[in-house]
Amino acid sequence: MSGGLEQANPRSEEDLLPLSALQHIVFCERQFALIHLEGMWAENVLTVEGRHLHEQVDTAGSESRSDLRIARAVPLRCLRIGLVGRADVVEFRRDERGVALSTSRGRWRPYPVEYKRGQPKSHRADEIQLCAQALCFEEMLGTEVSKGALFYGKTRRRVEVTLDFKLRDLVEQAALRAHEILKHRRTP
């Protein structure tokens, strides 16, 4: 792990940022500060459409099939890098290798699925938010999460994302930068 966040003292509950803040800071540091430091937020057509998509997905609940368990609106947090939020959908997939989460009915590995209103973007903000969810699961459950997916409402397609070391480093750098901006209380 890199990015300067391997700390002996994890962040306190009061210092946790929403997972969505990473997407804001990667897209634009000023936008991040306006929303998370100055509390400026105005809904528009795009944000309302995104909220409606999440309302359809975020109804807490679960379902099961033989090799798949699906949970919605799963609470997440990672004290090490100071994040909190919810996973839209998590597919717990049976893991035959025996290194995943153990239950009385077998071993399961989390596979987060983040829902987005639009379509794939030229920047990596969506991937960073998804990878941050994986880091939360790894801290909370003590199991590796190597892949996840982004579901885009406009294309109605999933894009699978490999959560490699480079992407994990981008998550940690974004979280560090977000905490720095809030600590110094200066809008870029």
Short mmCIF file of C-alpha atoms in Angstrom, two decimals:
data_model
loop_
_atom_site.label_atom_id
_atom_site.label_comp_id
_atom_site.label_asym_id
_atom_site.label_seq_id
_atom_site.Cartn_x
_atom_site.Cartn_y
_atom_site.Cartn_z
CA MET A 1 0.00 0.00 0.00
CA SER A 2 1.15 3.51 -0.69
CA GLY A 3 -0.15 7.04 -0.76
CA GLY A 4 0.98 7.83 2.78
CA LEU A 5 -2.07 6.46 4.53
CA GLU A 6 -0.63 3.44 6.31
CA GLN A 7 -1.00 4.97 9.72
CA ALA A 8 -0.70 3.44 13.14
CA ASN A 9 -3.72 5.42 14.37
CA PRO A 10 -6.76 4.99 12.17
CA ARG A 11 -9.08 7.94 11.67
CA SER A 12 -11.90 8.51 14.11
CA GLU A 13 -15.57 8.18 13.17
CA GLU A 14 -15.89 12.00 13.07
CA ASP A 15 -13.16 12.25 10.41
CA LEU A 16 -14.74 9.87 7.91
CA LEU A 17 -15.58 11.16 4.45
CA PRO A 18 -18.39 9.79 2.28
CA LEU A 19 -17.18 7.39 -0.39
CA SER A 20 -18.76 9.67 -3.01
CA ALA A 21 -16.33 12.43 -1.99
CA LEU A 22 -13.57 10.53 -3.79
CA GLN A 23 -15.42 10.82 -7.06
CA HIS A 24 -15.81 14.56 -6.46
CA ILE A 25 -12.15 15.17 -5.66
CA VAL A 26 -10.90 13.13 -8.61
CA PHE A 27 -13.21 14.98 -10.98
CA CYS A 28 -12.43 18.46 -9.58
CA GLU A 29 -10.82 19.52 -6.28
CA ARG A 30 -12.76 22.76 -6.28
CA GLN A 31 -16.06 20.93 -6.74
CA PHE A 32 -15.08 18.65 -3.84
CA ALA A 33 -14.35 21.62 -1.56
CA LEU A 34 -17.52 23.49 -2.53
CA ILE A 35 -19.63 20.44 -1.67
CA HIS A 36 -17.79 18.98 1.33
CA LEU A 37 -16.15 22.05 2.87
CA GLU A 38 -18.53 24.87 2.05
CA GLY A 39 -21.75 22.81 1.91
CA MET A 40 -22.77 24.11 -1.51
CA TRP A 41 -24.90 21.63 -3.41
CA ALA A 42 -27.60 22.25 -5.97
CA GLU A 43 -29.53 19.49 -7.63
CA ASN A 44 -29.96 19.49 -11.36
CA VAL A 45 -31.50 17.11 -13.90
CA LEU A 46 -28.44 14.82 -13.84
CA THR A 47 -28.23 14.56 -10.04
CA VAL A 48 -31.99 13.94 -9.77
CA GLU A 49 -31.74 11.14 -12.37
CA GLY A 50 -28.82 9.66 -10.43
CA ARG A 51 -30.74 9.86 -7.17
CA HIS A 52 -33.72 8.07 -8.72
CA LEU A 53 -31.48 5.29 -10.06
CA HIS A 54 -29.96 4.82 -6.60
CA GLU A 55 -33.40 4.82 -4.94
CA GLN A 56 -34.37 1.87 -7.15
CA VAL A 57 -31.21 -0.01 -6.14
CA ASP A 58 -30.73 1.13 -2.54
CA THR A 59 -33.74 -0.57 -1.03
CA ALA A 60 -32.05 -2.59 1.69
CA GLY A 61 -32.55 -6.28 1.27
CA SER A 62 -31.04 -9.44 -0.07
CA GLU A 63 -31.70 -12.46 -2.25
CA SER A 64 -29.95 -15.78 -2.67
CA ARG A 65 -29.28 -18.29 -5.40
CA SER A 66 -27.10 -21.39 -5.19
CA ASP A 67 -23.74 -19.70 -5.90
CA LEU A 68 -24.72 -16.07 -5.39
CA ARG A 69 -26.06 -13.90 -2.59
CA ILE A 70 -27.07 -10.34 -3.40
CA ALA A 71 -27.22 -7.59 -0.77
CA ARG A 72 -28.32 -3.99 -1.34
CA ALA A 73 -27.45 -0.75 0.46
CA VAL A 74 -24.63 -2.41 2.41
CA PRO A 75 -23.03 -0.07 5.01
CA LEU A 76 -19.27 0.34 4.60
CA ARG A 77 -16.36 2.04 6.34
CA CYS A 78 -12.59 2.06 6.28
CA LEU A 79 -10.93 3.72 9.25
CA ARG A 80 -7.46 3.34 7.75
CA ILE A 81 -8.17 5.78 4.92
CA GLY A 82 -11.12 7.54 6.55
CA LEU A 83 -14.16 6.62 4.43
CA VAL A 84 -17.77 5.70 5.10
CA GLY A 85 -20.74 4.99 2.88
CA ARG A 86 -22.88 2.30 1.31
CA ALA A 87 -22.37 -0.15 -1.49
CA ASP A 88 -25.28 -0.05 -3.94
CA VAL A 89 -25.20 -3.80 -4.57
CA VAL A 90 -22.83 -6.51 -3.38
CA GLU A 91 -22.82 -9.91 -4.93
CA PHE A 92 -21.34 -12.44 -2.54
CA ARG A 93 -20.02 -15.14 -4.82
CA ARG A 94 -19.14 -18.65 -3.69
CA ASP A 95 -15.37 -19.04 -3.50
CA GLU A 96 -14.07 -22.56 -3.92
CA ARG A 97 -10.50 -21.55 -3.07
CA GLY A 98 -11.42 -21.28 0.58
CA VAL A 99 -9.99 -17.83 1.27
CA ALA A 100 -13.17 -15.79 1.43
CA LEU A 101 -15.73 -14.98 4.08
CA SER A 102 -16.82 -18.16 5.83
CA THR A 103 -20.42 -18.94 6.75
CA SER A 104 -22.17 -22.12 7.75
CA ARG A 105 -23.12 -22.62 4.08
CA GLY A 106 -19.70 -22.15 2.50
CA ARG A 107 -17.19 -19.45 1.60
CA TRP A 108 -18.22 -16.22 -0.10
CA ARG A 109 -16.28 -13.35 -1.68
CA PRO A 110 -17.76 -9.83 -2.01
CA TYR A 111 -18.09 -8.37 -5.52
CA PRO A 112 -19.28 -4.74 -5.28
CA VAL A 113 -21.45 -3.28 -8.05
CA GLU A 114 -21.69 0.53 -8.17
CA TYR A 115 -24.58 2.05 -10.11
CA LYS A 116 -24.01 5.21 -12.17
CA ARG A 117 -26.59 7.23 -14.05
CA GLY A 118 -24.64 7.97 -17.22
CA GLN A 119 -22.06 6.09 -19.22
CA PRO A 120 -18.36 5.19 -18.85
CA LYS A 121 -16.15 8.27 -18.51
CA SER A 122 -12.72 9.30 -19.73
CA HIS A 123 -11.44 9.74 -16.16
CA ARG A 124 -11.19 7.09 -13.42
CA ALA A 125 -13.45 8.65 -10.76
CA ASP A 126 -16.08 5.88 -10.96
CA GLU A 127 -13.41 3.17 -10.72
CA ILE A 128 -11.82 4.92 -7.73
CA GLN A 129 -15.15 5.02 -5.89
CA LEU A 130 -15.70 1.30 -6.61
CA CYS A 131 -12.18 0.40 -5.46
CA ALA A 132 -12.72 2.38 -2.25
CA GLN A 133 -15.69 0.13 -1.54
CA ALA A 134 -13.42 -2.89 -1.96
CA LEU A 135 -10.92 -1.43 0.52
CA CYS A 136 -13.77 -1.00 3.00
CA PHE A 137 -14.78 -4.65 2.56
CA GLU A 138 -11.19 -5.79 2.96
CA GLU A 139 -10.85 -3.92 6.26
CA MET A 140 -14.28 -4.94 7.54
CA LEU A 141 -14.26 -8.60 6.47
CA GLY A 142 -10.56 -9.41 6.27
CA THR A 143 -10.85 -10.84 2.76
CA GLU A 144 -9.38 -9.74 -0.56
CA VAL A 145 -11.65 -8.12 -3.14
CA SER A 146 -9.97 -8.20 -6.53
CA LYS A 147 -12.83 -7.26 -8.87
CA GLY A 148 -16.07 -5.33 -8.98
CA ALA A 149 -18.34 -3.78 -11.57
CA LEU A 150 -19.79 -0.43 -12.61
CA PHE A 151 -23.35 -0.51 -13.94
CA TYR A 152 -24.19 2.44 -16.17
CA GLY A 153 -27.86 3.38 -16.44
CA LYS A 154 -27.58 5.07 -19.83
CA THR A 155 -26.02 2.06 -21.56
CA ARG A 156 -27.70 -0.51 -19.25
CA ARG A 157 -24.38 -2.39 -19.19
CA ARG A 158 -21.87 -3.50 -16.61
CA VAL A 159 -18.18 -2.82 -16.90
CA GLU A 160 -16.00 -5.16 -14.85
CA VAL A 161 -13.09 -3.47 -13.07
CA THR A 162 -9.92 -5.17 -11.85
CA LEU A 163 -8.95 -3.58 -8.54
CA ASP A 164 -5.19 -3.59 -9.04
CA PHE A 165 -2.39 -1.91 -7.08
CA LYS A 166 -2.36 1.17 -9.32
CA LEU A 167 -6.07 1.78 -8.77
CA ARG A 168 -5.72 1.17 -5.03
CA ASP A 169 -2.92 3.75 -4.93
CA LEU A 170 -5.16 6.27 -6.71
CA VAL A 171 -7.85 5.67 -4.06
CA GLU A 172 -5.39 6.28 -1.25
CA GLN A 173 -3.99 9.42 -2.90
CA ALA A 174 -7.50 10.81 -3.45
CA ALA A 175 -8.50 10.10 0.16
CA LEU A 176 -5.31 11.71 1.47
CA ARG A 177 -5.86 14.81 -0.68
CA ALA A 178 -9.50 15.09 0.41
CA HIS A 179 -8.56 14.90 4.10
CA GLU A 180 -5.81 17.51 3.54
CA ILE A 181 -8.22 19.98 1.93
CA LEU A 182 -10.70 19.58 4.77
CA LYS A 183 -7.97 19.88 7.41
CA HIS A 184 -6.63 23.15 5.96
CA ARG A 185 -10.15 24.43 5.20
CA ARG A 186 -9.14 26.11 1.92
CA THR A 187 -11.13 25.83 -1.28
CA PRO A 188 -8.82 25.41 -4.30
#
